Short mmCIF file of C-alpha atoms and ligand atoms in Angstrom, two decimals:
data_model
loop_
_atom_site.label_atom_id
_atom_site.label_comp_id
_atom_site.label_asym_id
_atom_site.label_seq_id
_atom_site.Cartn_x
_atom_site.Cartn_y
_atom_site.Cartn_z
CA UNK A 882 76.10 121.62 121.34
CA UNK A 883 75.15 118.16 122.46
CA UNK A 884 77.14 115.84 120.23
CA UNK A 885 76.66 112.06 119.78
CA UNK A 886 80.04 110.66 118.74
CA UNK A 887 79.51 107.31 117.02
CA UNK A 888 81.90 104.42 116.40
CA UNK A 889 84.33 105.57 119.07
CA UNK A 890 87.45 103.72 120.13
CA UNK A 891 89.62 104.44 123.16
CA UNK A 892 91.91 106.71 121.10
CA UNK A 893 88.95 108.80 119.83
CA UNK A 894 87.78 109.39 123.41
CA UNK A 895 91.30 110.28 124.53
CA UNK A 896 91.93 112.88 121.84
CA UNK A 897 88.36 114.33 121.81
CA UNK A 898 88.37 114.68 125.61
CA UNK A 899 91.75 116.44 125.48
CA UNK A 900 90.62 118.91 122.80
CA UNK A 901 87.06 119.14 124.21
CA UNK A 902 88.21 120.96 127.35
CA UNK A 903 88.69 124.05 125.19
CA UNK A 904 85.03 123.99 124.05
CA UNK A 905 81.57 124.10 125.63
CA UNK A 906 80.26 121.12 123.67
CA UNK A 907 78.78 118.18 125.55
CA UNK A 908 80.37 115.07 124.08
CA UNK A 909 78.69 111.66 124.46
CA UNK A 910 80.62 108.67 123.14
CA UNK A 911 78.94 105.61 121.59
CA UNK A 912 80.91 102.55 120.57
CA UNK A 913 78.24 101.55 118.01
CA UNK A 914 78.63 102.81 114.50
CA UNK A 915 75.87 105.05 113.17
CA UNK A 916 73.43 103.25 110.88
CA UNK A 917 69.65 102.89 110.66
CA UNK A 918 69.52 100.54 113.66
CA UNK A 919 71.60 102.78 115.96
CA UNK A 920 70.28 106.15 114.71
CA UNK A 921 67.69 106.36 117.57
CA UNK A 922 70.65 106.91 119.93
CA UNK A 923 70.94 110.36 118.32
CA UNK A 924 67.54 111.48 119.66
CA UNK A 925 67.91 114.57 121.83
CA UNK A 926 71.31 115.57 120.35
CA UNK A 927 72.14 118.57 118.17
CA UNK A 928 74.85 116.89 116.14
CA UNK A 929 76.26 113.48 115.29
CA UNK A 930 79.95 112.83 114.72
CA UNK A 931 80.91 109.90 112.47
CA UNK A 932 83.92 108.20 110.89
CA UNK A 933 84.61 106.37 107.63
CA UNK A 934 82.55 103.22 108.16
CA UNK A 935 79.41 104.67 109.74
CA UNK A 936 76.54 104.18 107.29
CA UNK A 937 74.90 107.58 106.89
CA UNK A 938 72.64 106.53 104.01
CA UNK A 939 69.29 107.98 102.89
CA UNK A 940 67.24 106.23 105.55
CA UNK A 941 69.66 107.13 108.35
CA UNK A 942 69.79 110.79 107.28
CA UNK A 943 65.97 110.93 107.15
CA UNK A 944 65.86 109.64 110.73
CA UNK A 945 68.46 112.18 111.84
CA UNK A 946 66.30 114.88 110.23
CA UNK A 947 63.26 113.68 112.20
CA UNK A 948 65.28 113.84 115.44
CA UNK A 949 66.22 117.46 114.74
CA UNK A 950 69.93 116.81 114.10
CA UNK A 951 71.45 119.96 112.65
CA UNK A 952 74.97 118.81 111.81
CA UNK A 953 76.73 115.64 110.67
CA UNK A 954 80.36 116.20 111.67
CA UNK A 955 82.67 113.81 109.83
CA UNK A 956 85.91 113.20 111.67
CA UNK A 957 87.56 112.25 108.37
CA UNK A 958 88.20 113.72 104.93
CA UNK A 959 86.18 111.29 102.75
CA UNK A 960 82.40 111.75 102.67
CA UNK A 961 81.33 108.85 100.44
CA UNK A 962 79.41 107.21 103.32
CA UNK A 963 76.98 110.14 103.68
CA UNK A 964 73.95 110.77 101.47
CA UNK A 965 74.74 114.44 100.84
CA UNK A 966 71.63 115.03 98.73
CA UNK A 967 69.31 113.75 101.47
CA UNK A 968 71.23 115.76 104.08
CA UNK A 969 70.62 118.88 102.01
CA UNK A 970 66.91 118.02 101.77
CA UNK A 971 66.76 117.59 105.54
CA UNK A 972 68.58 120.90 106.11
CA UNK A 973 71.45 119.11 107.85
CA UNK A 974 74.93 120.58 107.38
CA UNK A 975 77.72 118.10 106.63
CA UNK A 976 81.14 119.20 107.87
CA UNK A 977 84.42 117.36 107.52
CA UNK A 978 88.11 117.48 108.35
CA UNK A 979 89.60 118.06 104.90
CA UNK A 980 93.21 117.45 105.95
CA UNK A 981 94.29 116.06 109.28
CA UNK A 982 97.66 114.88 108.31
CA UNK A 983 98.17 114.30 104.62
CA UNK A 984 101.77 113.46 105.56
CA UNK A 985 100.58 110.53 107.69
CA UNK A 986 98.76 108.94 104.72
CA UNK A 987 101.51 109.68 102.20
CA UNK A 988 104.15 108.24 104.55
CA UNK A 989 102.09 105.08 105.17
CA UNK A 990 101.81 104.68 101.40
CA UNK A 991 105.61 104.67 101.27
CA UNK A 992 105.68 102.14 104.13
CA UNK A 993 103.47 99.77 102.11
CA UNK A 994 105.68 100.15 99.04
CA UNK A 995 108.93 99.55 100.94
CA UNK A 996 107.53 96.61 102.90
CA UNK A 997 106.15 94.91 99.79
CA UNK A 998 109.34 95.54 97.87
CA UNK A 999 111.99 94.73 100.51
CA UNK A 1000 109.84 92.22 102.45
CA UNK A 1001 110.85 93.59 105.84
CA UNK A 1002 107.77 91.95 107.42
CA UNK A 1003 109.06 88.55 106.31
CA UNK A 1004 112.65 89.31 107.28
CA UNK A 1005 111.51 90.37 110.78
CA UNK A 1006 109.80 87.02 111.38
CA UNK A 1007 112.64 85.00 109.87
CA UNK A 1008 115.37 86.64 111.94
CA UNK A 1009 113.39 86.18 115.16
CA UNK A 1010 113.35 82.46 114.41
CA UNK A 1011 117.09 82.37 113.76
CA UNK A 1012 116.67 82.19 109.98
CA UNK A 1013 119.14 84.60 108.43
CA UNK A 1014 118.84 83.35 104.84
CA UNK A 1015 118.07 85.84 102.08
CA UNK A 1016 116.17 83.43 99.84
CA UNK A 1017 113.07 85.01 98.29
CA UNK A 1018 113.73 88.42 99.89
CA UNK A 1019 114.94 89.98 96.62
CA UNK A 1020 113.58 93.46 96.02
CA UNK A 1021 114.10 96.08 93.34
CA UNK A 1022 115.67 99.56 93.35
CA UNK A 1023 112.91 102.15 93.56
CA UNK A 1024 115.32 104.77 92.21
CA UNK A 1025 114.63 105.39 88.53
CA UNK A 1026 111.20 103.70 88.49
CA UNK A 1027 108.06 105.37 87.16
CA UNK A 1028 105.42 106.08 89.78
CA UNK A 1029 101.82 106.90 88.79
CA UNK A 1030 99.72 109.00 91.16
CA UNK A 1031 95.95 108.93 90.56
CA UNK A 1032 94.47 111.96 92.34
CA UNK A 1033 96.96 114.76 92.95
CA UNK A 1034 95.28 116.60 95.82
CA UNK A 1035 96.85 117.11 99.25
CA UNK A 1036 97.96 113.52 99.86
CA UNK A 1037 98.80 112.75 96.22
CA UNK A 1038 101.09 115.79 96.01
CA UNK A 1039 103.00 114.93 99.19
CA UNK A 1040 103.35 111.35 98.02
CA UNK A 1041 104.56 112.55 94.59
CA UNK A 1042 107.21 114.74 96.28
CA UNK A 1043 108.40 111.79 98.41
CA UNK A 1044 108.75 109.56 95.35
CA UNK A 1045 110.46 112.32 93.36
CA UNK A 1046 112.88 112.61 96.29
CA UNK A 1047 113.64 108.91 95.92
CA UNK A 1048 114.71 109.50 92.34
CA UNK A 1049 111.56 108.28 90.59
CA UNK A 1050 109.92 109.64 87.48
CA UNK A 1051 106.45 110.67 88.66
CA UNK A 1052 103.39 110.87 86.41
CA UNK A 1053 99.97 112.00 87.57
CA UNK A 1054 96.33 111.77 86.55
CA UNK A 1055 93.66 114.03 88.00
CA UNK A 1056 90.24 115.16 86.86
CA UNK A 1057 91.47 118.68 87.61
CA UNK A 1058 95.23 118.73 86.89
CA UNK A 1059 97.12 121.22 89.08
CA UNK A 1060 99.22 123.12 86.56
CA UNK A 1061 101.06 125.09 89.27
CA UNK A 1062 102.18 121.84 90.88
CA UNK A 1063 103.26 120.46 87.50
CA UNK A 1064 105.35 123.61 86.91
CA UNK A 1065 107.38 122.75 90.03
CA UNK A 1066 108.67 119.77 88.09
CA UNK A 1067 107.58 117.09 90.58
CA UNK A 1068 105.35 115.28 88.10
CA UNK A 1069 104.00 115.36 84.61
CA UNK A 1070 100.27 114.96 83.97
CA UNK A 1071 99.31 112.21 81.54
CA UNK A 1072 96.06 110.47 80.60
CA UNK A 1073 94.83 107.65 82.83
CA UNK A 1074 95.73 105.09 80.17
CA UNK A 1075 99.26 106.50 79.78
CA UNK A 1076 99.71 106.36 83.55
CA UNK A 1077 98.49 102.77 83.73
CA UNK A 1078 100.70 101.67 80.85
CA UNK A 1079 103.92 103.41 81.95
CA UNK A 1080 104.02 103.06 85.76
CA UNK A 1081 105.97 100.50 87.78
CA UNK A 1082 104.13 101.60 90.93
CA UNK A 1083 100.59 103.03 90.91
CA UNK A 1084 99.12 104.71 93.98
CA UNK A 1085 95.50 105.78 94.37
CA UNK A 1086 94.80 109.13 96.06
CA UNK A 1087 91.49 110.21 94.52
CA UNK A 1088 88.24 110.23 96.51
CA UNK A 1089 85.56 107.58 96.06
CA UNK A 1090 82.87 109.04 93.82
CA UNK A 1091 80.50 107.44 91.27
CA UNK A 1092 83.22 108.20 88.67
CA UNK A 1093 86.08 106.59 90.59
CA UNK A 1094 84.16 103.54 91.86
CA UNK A 1095 86.16 100.54 90.54
CA UNK A 1096 88.55 102.83 88.65
CA UNK A 1097 90.80 99.77 88.89
CA UNK A 1098 88.83 97.02 87.18
CA UNK A 1099 89.46 94.15 84.73
CA UNK A 1100 89.97 96.62 81.93
CA UNK A 1101 92.34 99.07 83.68
CA UNK A 1102 94.34 96.46 85.59
CA UNK A 1103 95.32 94.69 82.38
CA UNK A 1104 96.58 97.98 80.97
CA UNK A 1105 99.11 98.07 83.80
CA UNK A 1106 102.64 96.81 83.21
CA UNK A 1107 103.13 93.13 84.01
CA UNK A 1108 104.58 92.88 87.50
CA UNK A 1109 103.58 96.42 88.53
CA UNK A 1110 102.77 97.35 92.11
CA UNK A 1111 99.32 98.74 93.00
CA UNK A 1112 98.79 100.65 96.26
CA UNK A 1113 95.50 101.89 97.66
CA UNK A 1114 95.43 104.06 100.79
CA UNK A 1115 92.36 105.98 99.63
CA UNK A 1116 89.07 104.05 99.62
CA UNK A 1117 88.44 100.33 99.15
CA UNK A 1118 85.85 100.61 96.42
CA UNK A 1119 88.33 102.26 94.05
CA UNK A 1120 89.53 98.71 93.30
CA UNK A 1121 87.34 95.86 92.08
CA UNK A 1122 88.85 93.26 94.44
CA UNK A 1123 87.85 90.37 92.20
CA UNK A 1124 89.74 91.94 89.27
CA UNK A 1125 92.79 92.37 91.50
CA UNK A 1126 92.59 88.73 92.62
CA UNK A 1127 92.34 87.57 88.99
CA UNK A 1128 95.34 89.69 87.98
CA UNK A 1129 97.36 88.44 90.97
CA UNK A 1130 96.48 84.80 90.21
CA UNK A 1131 97.66 85.15 86.62
CA UNK A 1132 100.90 86.82 87.73
CA UNK A 1133 100.03 90.04 85.92
CA UNK A 1134 99.76 92.19 89.04
CA UNK A 1135 103.14 91.98 90.76
CA UNK A 1136 102.25 93.42 94.19
CA UNK A 1137 99.16 94.75 95.92
CA UNK A 1138 99.31 96.94 99.02
CA UNK A 1139 96.01 98.06 100.51
CA UNK A 1140 95.12 100.02 103.63
CA UNK A 1141 91.47 100.12 102.58
CA UNK A 1142 89.24 97.34 101.29
CA UNK A 1143 85.89 97.12 99.51
CA UNK A 1144 84.21 95.23 102.33
CA UNK A 1145 86.20 96.70 105.22
CA UNK A 1146 83.08 97.72 107.17
CA UNK A 1147 82.71 94.12 108.35
CA UNK A 1148 86.37 93.68 109.33
CA UNK A 1149 88.39 96.78 110.04
CA UNK A 1150 88.82 98.55 113.38
CA UNK A 1151 87.94 95.34 115.26
CA UNK A 1152 89.96 92.57 116.90
CA UNK A 1153 88.73 89.45 115.09
CA UNK A 1154 91.73 87.31 116.06
CA UNK A 1155 89.49 84.84 117.96
CA UNK A 1156 86.83 84.78 115.24
CA UNK A 1157 86.40 82.76 112.06
CA UNK A 1158 86.80 85.25 109.24
CA UNK A 1159 84.29 84.40 106.52
CA UNK A 1160 85.16 87.13 104.05
CA UNK A 1161 86.22 84.99 101.07
CA UNK A 1162 87.79 87.86 99.14
CA UNK A 1163 89.94 88.94 102.09
CA UNK A 1164 90.98 85.32 102.78
CA UNK A 1165 91.87 84.96 99.13
CA UNK A 1166 93.91 88.18 99.18
CA UNK A 1167 95.76 87.15 102.31
CA UNK A 1168 96.81 83.89 100.68
CA UNK A 1169 99.06 85.76 98.21
CA UNK A 1170 102.65 86.31 99.38
CA UNK A 1171 102.80 89.56 97.38
CA UNK A 1172 99.77 91.17 99.02
CA UNK A 1173 100.04 93.40 102.08
CA UNK A 1174 96.95 94.55 103.96
CA UNK A 1175 96.80 97.09 106.79
CA UNK A 1176 93.51 97.91 108.51
CA UNK A 1177 92.88 101.55 107.52
CA UNK A 1178 95.72 102.88 109.64
CA UNK A 1179 97.33 105.27 107.17
CA UNK A 1180 95.94 108.29 109.04
CA UNK A 1181 96.83 106.90 112.46
CA UNK A 1182 99.44 109.24 113.96
CA UNK A 1183 99.17 111.37 117.08
CA UNK A 1184 99.47 114.47 114.89
CA UNK A 1185 96.44 113.39 112.86
CA UNK A 1186 94.31 112.37 115.88
CA UNK A 1187 94.90 115.76 117.52
CA UNK A 1188 94.04 117.57 114.30
CA UNK A 1189 90.89 115.46 113.75
CA UNK A 1190 89.53 116.26 117.23
CA UNK A 1191 90.51 119.95 117.01
CA UNK A 1192 89.02 120.58 113.55
CA UNK A 1193 85.83 118.54 114.21
CA UNK A 1194 85.12 120.50 117.40
CA UNK A 1195 86.05 123.75 115.63
CA UNK A 1196 83.55 122.92 112.85
CA UNK A 1197 80.81 122.43 115.45
CA UNK A 1198 81.70 125.70 117.18
CA UNK A 1199 81.64 127.58 113.86
CA UNK A 1200 78.16 126.19 113.15
CA UNK A 1201 76.92 127.07 116.63
CA UNK A 1202 78.22 130.64 116.32
CA UNK A 1203 76.80 131.05 112.79
CA UNK A 1204 80.29 131.57 111.36
CA UNK A 1205 81.32 130.69 107.82
CA UNK A 1206 81.50 126.91 107.41
CA UNK A 1207 84.82 126.52 105.63
CA UNK A 1208 84.73 122.71 105.92
CA UNK A 1209 81.17 122.28 104.63
CA UNK A 1210 80.54 119.48 102.10
CA UNK A 1211 77.57 120.16 99.84
CA UNK A 1212 75.94 117.84 97.32
CA UNK A 1213 77.90 119.63 94.56
CA UNK A 1214 80.91 117.62 95.76
CA UNK A 1215 79.47 114.46 94.18
CA UNK A 1216 77.89 116.05 91.13
CA UNK A 1217 81.30 117.10 89.62
P1 NAD B 1741 91.97 115.97 98.04
O1 NAD B 1741 90.54 116.38 97.89
O2 NAD B 1741 92.98 116.99 98.46
O3 NAD B 1741 92.49 115.35 96.64
C1 NAD B 1741 91.75 114.47 95.86
C2 NAD B 1741 92.18 114.66 94.42
O4 NAD B 1741 91.50 113.68 93.63
C3 NAD B 1741 91.81 116.04 93.85
O5 NAD B 1741 92.92 116.62 93.22
C4 NAD B 1741 90.71 115.72 92.86
O6 NAD B 1741 90.67 116.61 91.74
C5 NAD B 1741 91.09 114.31 92.43
N1 NAD B 1741 89.98 113.60 91.80
C6 NAD B 1741 88.65 113.68 92.04
N2 NAD B 1741 87.97 112.88 91.21
C7 NAD B 1741 88.89 112.28 90.41
C8 NAD B 1741 88.80 111.36 89.34
N3 NAD B 1741 87.60 110.92 88.90
N4 NAD B 1741 89.94 110.97 88.76
C9 NAD B 1741 91.15 111.44 89.18
N5 NAD B 1741 91.29 112.32 90.18
C10 NAD B 1741 90.17 112.73 90.79
O7 NAD B 1741 91.95 114.73 99.00
P2 NAD B 1741 93.16 114.18 99.91
O8 NAD B 1741 93.17 114.87 101.21
O9 NAD B 1741 94.40 114.12 99.09
O10 NAD B 1741 92.64 112.68 100.20
C11 NAD B 1741 92.48 111.74 99.14
C12 NAD B 1741 91.70 110.56 99.65
O11 NAD B 1741 92.47 109.87 100.63
C13 NAD B 1741 90.40 110.92 100.40
O12 NAD B 1741 89.33 111.08 99.51
C14 NAD B 1741 90.20 109.73 101.29
O13 NAD B 1741 89.35 108.82 100.63
C15 NAD B 1741 91.59 109.11 101.42
N6 NAD B 1741 92.09 109.11 102.82
C16 NAD B 1741 92.47 107.92 103.36
C17 NAD B 1741 92.96 107.87 104.66
C18 NAD B 1741 93.43 106.58 105.30
O14 NAD B 1741 93.63 106.55 106.52
N7 NAD B 1741 93.63 105.52 104.56
C19 NAD B 1741 93.05 109.06 105.41
C20 NAD B 1741 92.67 110.26 104.79
C21 NAD B 1741 92.19 110.28 103.50
#
């Protein structure tokens, strides 16, 4: 198949080229993200391949349909940026990589927690400047704390096991509680309100859907314990950033660690170090000493990049050969 790979960075090319030698697909790399303006680049291709911040909305999907695109291959797990209903109307299959390395994301979640708690980022800078004082580096023991996991799928379960291993009490909330997992004794399912009210650390691992959009808002954030830590390595729009800023300003939210951000499309995956950043919410967030932001790097391990390229190309091969599409995402995924 002739595949237009949008939004590519050097590492995408490297891993797709390596895995591509085992396939017959013709891979063409575009640095531009897919959106209405860049969709004409897909003319003459059989498939497009996109990542988290490509905008595959109604209008874009309609254009892809007109160009005869047969497949939208997501090289990620989340599919919130694709109009699945329009894709179905246009007869375009949407395929994804359901799990490339859930360990990578769960481990990065732990990295955010430990950094925020023990302030290793601050200690690193201090020591390099010859400042060995411990002032304001106080942390807390994670052992014995209650950790709330919202969304107990692949990543949420691995994260829950890690935190259980650290001696935490783990509680979970999921639309579809996994009773088998609960039986293992790693976590106990509770209601969302119970989780919010009892947890010292809350970590989001549910997908972004109409139901989970701003699941953390003014109402839910104030149900959290004063001084609690909130971590989001899932999708930016799970948190109403303005609510988080209000709760941080009033000292209610103790720590915020985010690898994803509501308006990340305009910032992430780019070097803006020589640019004036005008995103007021991000500037505001970065002014808090108890906020840690990483630029959507939770997935970013060599294991995950290999798996992303391998599964994406495998999905395209399965489509081409008329095989069962095990990684298909239908519109039912957002109707739940
Ligand atoms: P998964 O599908 O295995 O698990 C998601 C879980 O969320 C499921 O158990 C599901 O029942 C639950 N859920 C769905 N709707 C819910 C709701 N309204 N309330 C509570 N729970 C709900 O997905 P996964 O592989 O664990 O990935 C989770 C998310 O992580 C993805 O959707 C993606 O957005 C994000 N992600 C981020 C990165 C990164 O680099 N930061 C990388 C990969 C995935």
